[in-house]
């Protein structure tokens, strides 16, 4: 409980691919006569921070003082996401607007019938394959360098959308406590403090399937060698997490919630947020991983990209201790 109480004293800079998650929901009326597709009567549209912005939002909801670093397009989606961050009390001085690339937007369209649960039907992604201009890369890197001494940790939330170029990565790695959540190119983040790949991301990085205890143990060793990190935490869904240390010690942490999983969207960002705040509050890597696991067990019970709070974590922890 003490570590969770310390969350509000921490200061974190998140550098990442800031994304707007949109959720359009409607009731299925009939099959279209124009094509074999469903016609939905629109009921609601919800916009929430996604991608790296979800990591930012999770940290803020857990009580930390958060600075955001990244790029948004000069478009309606960028303005909406920027407003969401500002309203949440997040410092957006490190968020720059890119006139040549759109704000990364992921629109999930979901439907339901009158007596059924809501289910996602399709997702539409809006983004650019082009890298940001060199001037913007340098501007973001300069901002990160200027903040290194004022934060307790730096989080790199890399969804592969082009914000984390090498100059930006080098700036982030200048901090002694850098947490990396990257879907690809883990080797670019040499000697970061800890990496948090999920199972598919770990398999992509090592180049082979992880399907038993032997391959899992080998993957941990290979990821440590690849990244030169002090720790690697592989998140494995309902099988929990595995924490690997450079000295060869491996700790397996079971999932705290296997039966009430409704939606895993954004759960990795929640893990990173709670893990980071744990480390910044003085937790051991094992304790920080437990906190990340606990936070994820709460958000997967809800539909869509969601967050949790320190109070909810304390309540969930108390319930676990009483079992």
PDB file of C-alpha atoms in Angstrom:
ATOM      1  CA  UNK A   1       0.000   0.000   0.000  1.00  0.00           C
ATOM      2  CA  UNK A   2       2.880   2.359   0.857  1.00  0.00           C
ATOM      3  CA  UNK A   3       4.260   2.217  -2.695  1.00  0.00           C
ATOM      4  CA  UNK A   4       0.868   3.029  -4.209  1.00  0.00           C
ATOM      5  CA  UNK A   5       0.561   6.001  -1.840  1.00  0.00           C
ATOM      6  CA  UNK A   6       3.863   7.302  -3.244  1.00  0.00           C
ATOM      7  CA  UNK A   7       2.560   7.471  -6.823  1.00  0.00           C
ATOM      8  CA  UNK A   8       1.393  11.064  -6.377  1.00  0.00           C
ATOM      9  CA  UNK A   9       4.951  12.210  -5.592  1.00  0.00           C
ATOM     10  CA  UNK A  10       6.482  11.008  -8.847  1.00  0.00           C
ATOM     11  CA  UNK A  11       7.266  12.954 -12.023  1.00  0.00           C
ATOM     12  CA  UNK A  12       7.369  11.120 -15.337  1.00  0.00           C
ATOM     13  CA  UNK A  13       8.084  12.097 -18.927  1.00  0.00           C
ATOM     14  CA  UNK A  14       6.410   9.939 -21.579  1.00  0.00           C
ATOM     15  CA  UNK A  15       7.763  10.112 -25.111  1.00  0.00           C
ATOM     16  CA  UNK A  16       5.686   8.250 -27.640  1.00  0.00           C
ATOM     17  CA  UNK A  17       3.334   7.831 -30.543  1.00  0.00           C
ATOM     18  CA  UNK A  18       0.361   9.861 -29.344  1.00  0.00           C
ATOM     19  CA  UNK A  19      -2.836   8.310 -30.678  1.00  0.00           C
ATOM     20  CA  UNK A  20      -6.511   9.188 -30.557  1.00  0.00           C
ATOM     21  CA  UNK A  21      -8.755   6.195 -29.933  1.00  0.00           C
ATOM     22  CA  UNK A  22     -12.308   6.607 -31.178  1.00  0.00           C
ATOM     23  CA  UNK A  23     -15.155   4.275 -30.281  1.00  0.00           C
ATOM     24  CA  UNK A  24     -18.272   4.492 -32.434  1.00  0.00           C
ATOM     25  CA  UNK A  25     -21.149   2.378 -31.150  1.00  0.00           C
ATOM     26  CA  UNK A  26     -24.545   1.630 -32.611  1.00  0.00           C
ATOM     27  CA  UNK A  27     -27.424  -0.808 -32.702  1.00  0.00           C
ATOM     28  CA  UNK A  28     -27.656  -3.217 -35.621  1.00  0.00           C
ATOM     29  CA  UNK A  29     -30.807  -2.478 -37.612  1.00  0.00           C
ATOM     30  CA  UNK A  30     -30.536  -4.710 -40.663  1.00  0.00           C
ATOM     31  CA  UNK A  31     -28.348  -5.914 -43.526  1.00  0.00           C
ATOM     32  CA  UNK A  32     -27.742  -3.293 -46.205  1.00  0.00           C
ATOM     33  CA  UNK A  33     -29.294  -3.795 -49.660  1.00  0.00           C
ATOM     34  CA  UNK A  34     -26.243  -2.093 -51.191  1.00  0.00           C
ATOM     35  CA  UNK A  35     -23.739  -4.670 -49.911  1.00  0.00           C
ATOM     36  CA  UNK A  36     -23.650  -7.605 -47.443  1.00  0.00           C
ATOM     37  CA  UNK A  37     -22.802  -5.357 -44.497  1.00  0.00           C
ATOM     38  CA  UNK A  38     -24.498  -4.366 -41.252  1.00  0.00           C
ATOM     39  CA  UNK A  39     -26.318  -1.054 -40.923  1.00  0.00           C
ATOM     40  CA  UNK A  40     -25.841   0.500 -37.482  1.00  0.00           C
ATOM     41  CA  UNK A  41     -27.985   3.211 -35.956  1.00  0.00           C
ATOM     42  CA  UNK A  42     -25.380   5.455 -34.311  1.00  0.00           C
ATOM     43  CA  UNK A  43     -25.693   5.750 -30.529  1.00  0.00           C
ATOM     44  CA  UNK A  44     -22.456   7.229 -29.241  1.00  0.00           C
ATOM     45  CA  UNK A  45     -18.938   8.339 -30.125  1.00  0.00           C
ATOM     46  CA  UNK A  46     -16.244   8.341 -27.478  1.00  0.00           C
ATOM     47  CA  UNK A  47     -12.718   9.709 -27.865  1.00  0.00           C
ATOM     48  CA  UNK A  48      -9.933   8.758 -25.451  1.00  0.00           C
ATOM     49  CA  UNK A  49      -6.121   8.943 -25.464  1.00  0.00           C
ATOM     50  CA  UNK A  50      -4.569   5.878 -27.091  1.00  0.00           C
ATOM     51  CA  UNK A  51      -1.113   4.519 -27.901  1.00  0.00           C
ATOM     52  CA  UNK A  52       1.553   6.565 -26.151  1.00  0.00           C
ATOM     53  CA  UNK A  53      -1.137   9.014 -25.038  1.00  0.00           C
ATOM     54  CA  UNK A  54      -2.818   6.164 -23.153  1.00  0.00           C
ATOM     55  CA  UNK A  55       0.412   5.590 -21.237  1.00  0.00           C
ATOM     56  CA  UNK A  56       0.425   9.316 -20.428  1.00  0.00           C
ATOM     57  CA  UNK A  57      -3.214   9.201 -19.351  1.00  0.00           C
ATOM     58  CA  UNK A  58      -2.692   6.094 -17.198  1.00  0.00           C
ATOM     59  CA  UNK A  59       0.148   7.750 -15.319  1.00  0.00           C
ATOM     60  CA  UNK A  60      -1.931  10.867 -14.714  1.00  0.00           C
ATOM     61  CA  UNK A  61      -4.932   8.865 -13.483  1.00  0.00           C
ATOM     62  CA  UNK A  62      -2.648   7.005 -11.070  1.00  0.00           C
ATOM     63  CA  UNK A  63      -1.663  10.351  -9.565  1.00  0.00           C
ATOM     64  CA  UNK A  64       1.715  11.153 -11.110  1.00  0.00           C
ATOM     65  CA  UNK A  65       2.830  14.519 -12.450  1.00  0.00           C
ATOM     66  CA  UNK A  66       3.195  13.786 -16.153  1.00  0.00           C
ATOM     67  CA  UNK A  67       4.895  15.500 -19.064  1.00  0.00           C
ATOM     68  CA  UNK A  68       4.032  14.356 -22.589  1.00  0.00           C
ATOM     69  CA  UNK A  69       6.448  14.386 -25.515  1.00  0.00           C
ATOM     70  CA  UNK A  70       5.362  13.606 -29.051  1.00  0.00           C
ATOM     71  CA  UNK A  71       3.753  14.832 -32.253  1.00  0.00           C
ATOM     72  CA  UNK A  72       0.185  15.547 -33.336  1.00  0.00           C
ATOM     73  CA  UNK A  73      -1.186  16.494 -36.713  1.00  0.00           C
ATOM     74  CA  UNK A  74      -2.649  19.931 -37.379  1.00  0.00           C
ATOM     75  CA  UNK A  75      -6.133  18.461 -37.649  1.00  0.00           C
ATOM     76  CA  UNK A  76      -9.356  18.015 -35.725  1.00  0.00           C
ATOM     77  CA  UNK A  77      -8.140  14.770 -34.163  1.00  0.00           C
ATOM     78  CA  UNK A  78      -4.946  16.437 -32.963  1.00  0.00           C
ATOM     79  CA  UNK A  79      -6.860  19.261 -31.357  1.00  0.00           C
ATOM     80  CA  UNK A  80      -9.220  16.796 -29.666  1.00  0.00           C
ATOM     81  CA  UNK A  81      -6.385  14.703 -28.247  1.00  0.00           C
ATOM     82  CA  UNK A  82      -4.454  17.760 -27.097  1.00  0.00           C
ATOM     83  CA  UNK A  83      -7.550  18.995 -25.265  1.00  0.00           C
ATOM     84  CA  UNK A  84      -8.022  15.604 -23.569  1.00  0.00           C
ATOM     85  CA  UNK A  85      -4.467  15.764 -22.249  1.00  0.00           C
ATOM     86  CA  UNK A  86      -4.759  19.357 -21.069  1.00  0.00           C
ATOM     87  CA  UNK A  87      -8.036  18.682 -19.243  1.00  0.00           C
ATOM     88  CA  UNK A  88      -6.349  15.753 -17.455  1.00  0.00           C
ATOM     89  CA  UNK A  89      -3.707  18.146 -16.110  1.00  0.00           C
ATOM     90  CA  UNK A  90      -0.873  16.833 -18.291  1.00  0.00           C
ATOM     91  CA  UNK A  91       2.020  19.108 -19.263  1.00  0.00           C
ATOM     92  CA  UNK A  92       1.928  19.292 -23.081  1.00  0.00           C
ATOM     93  CA  UNK A  93       4.871  21.638 -23.690  1.00  0.00           C
ATOM     94  CA  UNK A  94       6.658  18.726 -25.356  1.00  0.00           C
ATOM     95  CA  UNK A  95       3.807  18.013 -27.777  1.00  0.00           C
ATOM     96  CA  UNK A  96       4.549  19.529 -31.172  1.00  0.00           C
ATOM     97  CA  UNK A  97       2.269  19.841 -34.183  1.00  0.00           C
ATOM     98  CA  UNK A  98       3.375  18.281 -37.459  1.00  0.00           C
ATOM     99  CA  UNK A  99       1.856  20.035 -40.499  1.00  0.00           C
ATOM    100  CA  UNK A 100       2.746  17.156 -42.844  1.00  0.00           C
ATOM    101  CA  UNK A 101       1.444  14.109 -40.968  1.00  0.00           C
ATOM    102  CA  UNK A 102      -2.029  13.373 -39.559  1.00  0.00           C
ATOM    103  CA  UNK A 103      -2.715  12.553 -35.940  1.00  0.00           C
ATOM    104  CA  UNK A 104      -2.647   8.785 -35.573  1.00  0.00           C
ATOM    105  CA  UNK A 105      -6.294   7.842 -35.100  1.00  0.00           C
ATOM    106  CA  UNK A 106      -7.772   4.390 -34.524  1.00  0.00           C
ATOM    107  CA  UNK A 107     -11.528   4.261 -34.976  1.00  0.00           C
ATOM    108  CA  UNK A 108     -13.248   1.158 -33.629  1.00  0.00           C
ATOM    109  CA  UNK A 109     -16.790   0.603 -34.832  1.00  0.00           C
ATOM    110  CA  UNK A 110     -18.861  -1.659 -32.590  1.00  0.00           C
ATOM    111  CA  UNK A 111     -22.447  -2.845 -32.713  1.00  0.00           C
ATOM    112  CA  UNK A 112     -25.035  -4.755 -30.754  1.00  0.00           C
ATOM    113  CA  UNK A 113     -28.539  -6.045 -31.175  1.00  0.00           C
ATOM    114  CA  UNK A 114     -31.282  -5.240 -28.700  1.00  0.00           C
ATOM    115  CA  UNK A 115     -30.391  -8.064 -26.326  1.00  0.00           C
ATOM    116  CA  UNK A 116     -26.712  -8.764 -26.959  1.00  0.00           C
ATOM    117  CA  UNK A 117     -23.349  -7.464 -25.783  1.00  0.00           C
ATOM    118  CA  UNK A 118     -21.471  -4.848 -27.788  1.00  0.00           C
ATOM    119  CA  UNK A 119     -18.841  -6.310 -30.129  1.00  0.00           C
ATOM    120  CA  UNK A 120     -16.212  -4.677 -32.311  1.00  0.00           C
ATOM    121  CA  UNK A 121     -16.944  -5.039 -36.020  1.00  0.00           C
ATOM    122  CA  UNK A 122     -14.092  -3.203 -37.732  1.00  0.00           C
ATOM    123  CA  UNK A 123     -11.239  -0.816 -36.980  1.00  0.00           C
ATOM    124  CA  UNK A 124     -10.143   2.039 -39.249  1.00  0.00           C
ATOM    125  CA  UNK A 125      -6.607   3.415 -38.800  1.00  0.00           C
ATOM    126  CA  UNK A 126      -5.491   6.851 -39.952  1.00  0.00           C
ATOM    127  CA  UNK A 127      -1.726   7.515 -40.017  1.00  0.00           C
ATOM    128  CA  UNK A 128       1.255   8.334 -42.211  1.00  0.00           C
ATOM    129  CA  UNK A 129       4.139   6.072 -43.207  1.00  0.00           C
ATOM    130  CA  UNK A 130       6.479   9.070 -43.508  1.00  0.00           C
ATOM    131  CA  UNK A 131       8.949   9.991 -40.771  1.00  0.00           C
ATOM    132  CA  UNK A 132       8.704  13.452 -39.180  1.00  0.00           C
ATOM    133  CA  UNK A 133      10.875  16.191 -40.638  1.00  0.00           C
ATOM    134  CA  UNK A 134      14.403  16.323 -39.203  1.00  0.00           C
ATOM    135  CA  UNK A 135      13.717  19.707 -37.601  1.00  0.00           C
ATOM    136  CA  UNK A 136      10.798  18.268 -35.625  1.00  0.00           C
ATOM    137  CA  UNK A 137      12.880  15.277 -34.527  1.00  0.00           C
ATOM    138  CA  UNK A 138      15.572  17.603 -33.217  1.00  0.00           C
ATOM    139  CA  UNK A 139      13.037  19.876 -31.563  1.00  0.00           C
ATOM    140  CA  UNK A 140      11.505  16.941 -29.674  1.00  0.00           C
ATOM    141  CA  UNK A 141      14.950  15.578 -28.724  1.00  0.00           C
ATOM    142  CA  UNK A 142      15.993  18.996 -27.392  1.00  0.00           C
ATOM    143  CA  UNK A 143      12.850  19.153 -25.247  1.00  0.00           C
ATOM    144  CA  UNK A 144      13.607  15.709 -23.770  1.00  0.00           C
ATOM    145  CA  UNK A 145      17.177  16.692 -22.902  1.00  0.00           C
ATOM    146  CA  UNK A 146      15.838  19.817 -21.191  1.00  0.00           C
ATOM    147  CA  UNK A 147      13.576  17.726 -18.945  1.00  0.00           C
ATOM    148  CA  UNK A 148      15.951  14.897 -17.960  1.00  0.00           C
ATOM    149  CA  UNK A 149      16.898  16.397 -14.594  1.00  0.00           C
ATOM    150  CA  UNK A 150      13.319  17.289 -13.643  1.00  0.00           C
ATOM    151  CA  UNK A 151      11.673  13.842 -13.853  1.00  0.00           C
ATOM    152  CA  UNK A 152      12.036  10.559 -11.959  1.00  0.00           C
ATOM    153  CA  UNK A 153      11.646   8.358 -15.032  1.00  0.00           C
ATOM    154  CA  UNK A 154      11.266   8.447 -18.802  1.00  0.00           C
ATOM    155  CA  UNK A 155       8.876   6.114 -20.610  1.00  0.00           C
ATOM    156  CA  UNK A 156       9.285   5.360 -24.318  1.00  0.00           C
ATOM    157  CA  UNK A 157       5.940   4.252 -25.751  1.00  0.00           C
ATOM    158  CA  UNK A 158       6.815   3.134 -29.279  1.00  0.00           C
ATOM    159  CA  UNK A 159       3.942   1.912 -31.442  1.00  0.00           C
ATOM    160  CA  UNK A 160       6.009   2.131 -34.611  1.00  0.00           C
ATOM    161  CA  UNK A 161       4.314   5.294 -35.895  1.00  0.00           C
ATOM    162  CA  UNK A 162       7.510   7.275 -36.456  1.00  0.00           C
ATOM    163  CA  UNK A 163       7.888   9.592 -33.461  1.00  0.00           C
ATOM    164  CA  UNK A 164      10.680   7.652 -31.774  1.00  0.00           C
ATOM    165  CA  UNK A 165      13.483   8.211 -34.266  1.00  0.00           C
ATOM    166  CA  UNK A 166      17.085   7.681 -33.190  1.00  0.00           C
ATOM    167  CA  UNK A 167      17.731  11.293 -32.061  1.00  0.00           C
ATOM    168  CA  UNK A 168      14.622  11.111 -29.863  1.00  0.00           C
ATOM    169  CA  UNK A 169      15.562   7.675 -28.523  1.00  0.00           C
ATOM    170  CA  UNK A 170      19.088   8.846 -27.679  1.00  0.00           C
ATOM    171  CA  UNK A 171      17.651  11.763 -25.713  1.00  0.00           C
ATOM    172  CA  UNK A 172      15.298   9.490 -23.761  1.00  0.00           C
ATOM    173  CA  UNK A 173      18.119   7.064 -22.934  1.00  0.00           C
ATOM    174  CA  UNK A 174      20.040   9.905 -21.303  1.00  0.00           C
ATOM    175  CA  UNK A 175      17.894   9.372 -18.204  1.00  0.00           C
ATOM    176  CA  UNK A 176      19.154   6.708 -15.756  1.00  0.00           C
ATOM    177  CA  UNK A 177      15.655   5.193 -15.412  1.00  0.00           C
ATOM    178  CA  UNK A 178      14.218   4.590 -18.877  1.00  0.00           C
ATOM    179  CA  UNK A 179      11.304   2.193 -19.353  1.00  0.00           C
ATOM    180  CA  UNK A 180      10.740   0.963 -22.909  1.00  0.00           C
ATOM    181  CA  UNK A 181       7.447  -0.320 -24.279  1.00  0.00           C
ATOM    182  CA  UNK A 182       8.213  -0.867 -27.956  1.00  0.00           C
ATOM    183  CA  UNK A 183       6.395  -3.030 -30.473  1.00  0.00           C
ATOM    184  CA  UNK A 184       9.403  -3.253 -32.797  1.00  0.00           C
ATOM    185  CA  UNK A 185      13.130  -2.489 -33.028  1.00  0.00           C
ATOM    186  CA  UNK A 186      14.003  -3.162 -29.396  1.00  0.00           C
ATOM    187  CA  UNK A 187      17.706  -3.112 -30.248  1.00  0.00           C
ATOM    188  CA  UNK A 188      17.505   0.640 -30.889  1.00  0.00           C
ATOM    189  CA  UNK A 189      17.069   1.210 -27.144  1.00  0.00           C
ATOM    190  CA  UNK A 190      20.439  -0.082 -25.954  1.00  0.00           C
ATOM    191  CA  UNK A 191      20.973  -0.233 -22.173  1.00  0.00           C
ATOM    192  CA  UNK A 192      17.521   0.989 -21.176  1.00  0.00           C
ATOM    193  CA  UNK A 193      16.484   0.077 -17.634  1.00  0.00           C
ATOM    194  CA  UNK A 194      13.673  -2.355 -18.469  1.00  0.00           C
ATOM    195  CA  UNK A 195      11.719  -3.511 -21.513  1.00  0.00           C
ATOM    196  CA  UNK A 196       8.099  -4.685 -21.314  1.00  0.00           C
ATOM    197  CA  UNK A 197       7.276  -6.633 -24.513  1.00  0.00           C
ATOM    198  CA  UNK A 198       4.183  -8.788 -24.720  1.00  0.00           C
ATOM    199  CA  UNK A 199       4.543 -12.333 -26.024  1.00  0.00           C
ATOM    200  CA  UNK A 200       4.098 -11.559 -29.765  1.00  0.00           C
ATOM    201  CA  UNK A 201       6.508  -8.614 -29.503  1.00  0.00           C
ATOM    202  CA  UNK A 202       9.073 -10.796 -27.747  1.00  0.00           C
ATOM    203  CA  UNK A 203       8.721 -13.464 -30.436  1.00  0.00           C
ATOM    204  CA  UNK A 204       9.201 -10.864 -33.151  1.00  0.00           C
ATOM    205  CA  UNK A 205      12.352  -9.572 -31.459  1.00  0.00           C
ATOM    206  CA  UNK A 206      14.005 -12.973 -30.935  1.00  0.00           C
ATOM    207  CA  UNK A 207      12.813 -14.509 -34.205  1.00  0.00           C
ATOM    208  CA  UNK A 208      11.225 -17.694 -32.899  1.00  0.00           C
ATOM    209  CA  UNK A 209       8.020 -18.907 -31.258  1.00  0.00           C
ATOM    210  CA  UNK A 210       7.790 -18.948 -27.475  1.00  0.00           C
ATOM    211  CA  UNK A 211       5.587 -21.918 -26.652  1.00  0.00           C
ATOM    212  CA  UNK A 212       7.048 -23.618 -23.587  1.00  0.00           C
ATOM    213  CA  UNK A 213       9.244 -23.039 -20.545  1.00  0.00           C
ATOM    214  CA  UNK A 214      12.441 -23.734 -22.480  1.00  0.00           C
ATOM    215  CA  UNK A 215      11.813 -21.235 -25.261  1.00  0.00           C
ATOM    216  CA  UNK A 216      10.556 -18.681 -22.733  1.00  0.00           C
ATOM    217  CA  UNK A 217      13.769 -18.937 -20.721  1.00  0.00           C
ATOM    218  CA  UNK A 218      15.868 -18.676 -23.877  1.00  0.00           C
ATOM    219  CA  UNK A 219      13.872 -15.667 -25.077  1.00  0.00           C
ATOM    220  CA  UNK A 220      14.544 -13.866 -21.808  1.00  0.00           C
ATOM    221  CA  UNK A 221      18.286 -14.429 -22.180  1.00  0.00           C
ATOM    222  CA  UNK A 222      18.255 -13.410 -25.849  1.00  0.00           C
ATOM    223  CA  UNK A 223      16.284 -10.224 -25.162  1.00  0.00           C
ATOM    224  CA  UNK A 224      18.690  -9.201 -22.413  1.00  0.00           C
ATOM    225  CA  UNK A 225      21.603  -9.785 -24.774  1.00  0.00           C
ATOM    226  CA  UNK A 226      19.869  -7.926 -27.610  1.00  0.00           C
ATOM    227  CA  UNK A 227      18.983  -4.850 -25.566  1.00  0.00           C
ATOM    228  CA  UNK A 228      21.717  -4.836 -22.885  1.00  0.00           C
ATOM    229  CA  UNK A 229      18.951  -3.919 -20.444  1.00  0.00           C
ATOM    230  CA  UNK A 230      19.119  -4.641 -16.725  1.00  0.00           C
ATOM    231  CA  UNK A 231      15.675  -6.321 -16.808  1.00  0.00           C
ATOM    232  CA  UNK A 232      13.117  -7.618 -19.302  1.00  0.00           C
ATOM    233  CA  UNK A 233       9.472  -8.207 -18.373  1.00  0.00           C
ATOM    234  CA  UNK A 234       7.530 -10.365 -20.841  1.00  0.00           C
ATOM    235  CA  UNK A 235       3.782  -9.999 -20.370  1.00  0.00           C
ATOM    236  CA  UNK A 236       1.972 -13.219 -21.272  1.00  0.00           C
ATOM    237  CA  UNK A 237      -1.752 -12.497 -20.958  1.00  0.00           C
ATOM    238  CA  UNK A 238      -3.622 -15.085 -18.907  1.00  0.00           C
ATOM    239  CA  UNK A 239      -0.294 -16.819 -18.153  1.00  0.00           C
ATOM    240  CA  UNK A 240       0.917 -13.787 -16.233  1.00  0.00           C
ATOM    241  CA  UNK A 241       4.362 -12.205 -16.548  1.00  0.00           C
ATOM    242  CA  UNK A 242       7.980 -13.324 -16.512  1.00  0.00           C
ATOM    243  CA  UNK A 243      10.721 -11.039 -15.164  1.00  0.00           C
ATOM    244  CA  UNK A 244      14.290 -11.698 -16.329  1.00  0.00           C
ATOM    245  CA  UNK A 245      17.419 -10.271 -14.677  1.00  0.00           C
ATOM    246  CA  UNK A 246      20.902  -9.979 -16.112  1.00  0.00           C
ATOM    247  CA  UNK A 247      22.274 -12.279 -13.395  1.00  0.00           C
ATOM    248  CA  UNK A 248      20.053 -15.106 -14.678  1.00  0.00           C
ATOM    249  CA  UNK A 249      17.312 -14.929 -12.057  1.00  0.00           C
ATOM    250  CA  UNK A 250      13.818 -15.425 -13.504  1.00  0.00           C
ATOM    251  CA  UNK A 251      10.585 -14.704 -11.642  1.00  0.00           C
ATOM    252  CA  UNK A 252       7.191 -15.830 -12.929  1.00  0.00           C
ATOM    253  CA  UNK A 253       4.162 -13.814 -11.769  1.00  0.00           C
ATOM    254  CA  UNK A 254       0.695 -15.357 -12.246  1.00  0.00           C
ATOM    255  CA  UNK A 255      -2.167 -13.335 -13.719  1.00  0.00           C
ATOM    256  CA  UNK A 256      -4.369 -11.843 -11.014  1.00  0.00           C
ATOM    257  CA  UNK A 257      -7.515 -11.910 -13.162  1.00  0.00           C
ATOM    258  CA  UNK A 258      -8.292 -14.715 -15.604  1.00  0.00           C
ATOM    259  CA  UNK A 259     -12.065 -14.971 -15.469  1.00  0.00           C
ATOM    260  CA  UNK A 260     -13.305 -11.398 -16.002  1.00  0.00           C
ATOM    261  CA  UNK A 261     -11.357 -10.366 -19.100  1.00  0.00           C
ATOM    262  CA  UNK A 262     -13.584  -8.325 -21.430  1.00  0.00           C
ATOM    263  CA  UNK A 263     -11.085  -6.252 -23.420  1.00  0.00           C
ATOM    264  CA  UNK A 264      -7.273  -6.146 -23.381  1.00  0.00           C
ATOM    265  CA  UNK A 265      -7.092  -2.885 -25.378  1.00  0.00           C
ATOM    266  CA  UNK A 266      -4.461  -0.643 -23.783  1.00  0.00           C
ATOM    267  CA  UNK A 267      -3.657  -3.042 -20.936  1.00  0.00           C
ATOM    268  CA  UNK A 268       0.054  -2.937 -21.799  1.00  0.00           C
ATOM    269  CA  UNK A 269       0.087   0.834 -21.271  1.00  0.00           C
ATOM    270  CA  UNK A 270      -1.450   0.303 -17.840  1.00  0.00           C
ATOM    271  CA  UNK A 271       1.244  -2.228 -16.948  1.00  0.00           C
ATOM    272  CA  UNK A 272       3.964   0.227 -17.957  1.00  0.00           C
ATOM    273  CA  UNK A 273       2.381   3.089 -16.013  1.00  0.00           C
ATOM    274  CA  UNK A 274       2.072   1.210 -12.725  1.00  0.00           C
ATOM    275  CA  UNK A 275       5.481  -0.436 -13.175  1.00  0.00           C
ATOM    276  CA  UNK A 276       7.124   2.938 -13.790  1.00  0.00           C
ATOM    277  CA  UNK A 277       5.513   4.562 -10.772  1.00  0.00           C
ATOM    278  CA  UNK A 278       6.535   1.607  -8.640  1.00  0.00           C
ATOM    279  CA  UNK A 279      10.183   1.918  -9.685  1.00  0.00           C
ATOM    280  CA  UNK A 280      10.117   5.699  -9.245  1.00  0.00           C
ATOM    281  CA  UNK A 281       8.660   5.195  -5.752  1.00  0.00           C
ATOM    282  CA  UNK A 282      11.491   2.907  -4.641  1.00  0.00           C
ATOM    283  CA  UNK A 283      10.016  -0.505  -5.439  1.00  0.00           C
ATOM    284  CA  UNK A 284      12.165  -3.445  -6.461  1.00  0.00           C
ATOM    285  CA  UNK A 285      11.690  -4.649 -10.033  1.00  0.00           C
ATOM    286  CA  UNK A 286       9.647  -7.597  -8.742  1.00  0.00           C
ATOM    287  CA  UNK A 287       7.406  -5.321  -6.670  1.00  0.00           C
ATOM    288  CA  UNK A 288       6.988  -2.954  -9.626  1.00  0.00           C
ATOM    289  CA  UNK A 289       6.004  -5.872 -11.876  1.00  0.00           C
ATOM    290  CA  UNK A 290       3.420  -6.951  -9.295  1.00  0.00           C
ATOM    291  CA  UNK A 291       1.957  -3.446  -9.339  1.00  0.00           C
ATOM    292  CA  UNK A 292       1.803  -3.501 -13.145  1.00  0.00           C
ATOM    293  CA  UNK A 293       0.103  -6.869 -13.063  1.00  0.00           C
ATOM    294  CA  UNK A 294      -2.398  -5.631 -10.498  1.00  0.00           C
ATOM    295  CA  UNK A 295      -3.286  -2.523 -12.517  1.00  0.00           C
ATOM    296  CA  UNK A 296      -3.771  -4.551 -15.709  1.00  0.00           C
ATOM    297  CA  UNK A 297      -6.086  -6.973 -13.914  1.00  0.00           C
ATOM    298  CA  UNK A 298      -8.451  -4.052 -13.286  1.00  0.00           C
ATOM    299  CA  UNK A 299      -8.572  -2.438 -16.741  1.00  0.00           C
ATOM    300  CA  UNK A 300      -9.132  -5.676 -18.696  1.00  0.00           C
ATOM    301  CA  UNK A 301     -12.517  -5.972 -17.000  1.00  0.00           C
ATOM    302  CA  UNK A 302     -13.753  -2.921 -18.894  1.00  0.00           C
ATOM    303  CA  UNK A 303     -14.584  -2.363 -22.566  1.00  0.00           C
ATOM    304  CA  UNK A 304     -12.281  -0.156 -24.636  1.00  0.00           C
ATOM    305  CA  UNK A 305      -9.183   1.842 -23.731  1.00  0.00           C
ATOM    306  CA  UNK A 306      -9.498   2.519 -20.003  1.00  0.00           C
ATOM    307  CA  UNK A 307      -7.422   3.495 -16.971  1.00  0.00           C
ATOM    308  CA  UNK A 308      -7.391   2.773 -13.266  1.00  0.00           C
ATOM    309  CA  UNK A 309      -6.607   4.786 -10.141  1.00  0.00           C
ATOM    310  CA  UNK A 310      -4.438   4.378  -7.068  1.00  0.00           C
ATOM    311  CA  UNK A 311      -7.562   3.878  -4.942  1.00  0.00           C
ATOM    312  CA  UNK A 312      -8.839   1.096  -7.222  1.00  0.00           C
ATOM    313  CA  UNK A 313      -5.425  -0.562  -7.063  1.00  0.00           C
ATOM    314  CA  UNK A 314      -5.405  -0.440  -3.266  1.00  0.00           C
ATOM    315  CA  UNK A 315      -8.907  -1.913  -3.147  1.00  0.00           C
ATOM    316  CA  UNK A 316      -7.960  -4.708  -5.565  1.00  0.00           C
ATOM    317  CA  UNK A 317      -4.770  -5.443  -3.629  1.00  0.00           C
ATOM    318  CA  UNK A 318      -6.676  -5.662  -0.354  1.00  0.00           C
ATOM    319  CA  UNK A 319      -9.136  -8.086  -1.967  1.00  0.00           C
ATOM    320  CA  UNK A 320      -6.267 -10.266  -3.191  1.00  0.00           C
ATOM    321  CA  UNK A 321      -4.638 -10.302   0.243  1.00  0.00           C
ATOM    322  CA  UNK A 322      -7.912 -11.403   1.828  1.00  0.00           C
ATOM    323  CA  UNK A 323      -8.384 -14.352  -0.539  1.00  0.00           C
TER     324      UNK A 323
END
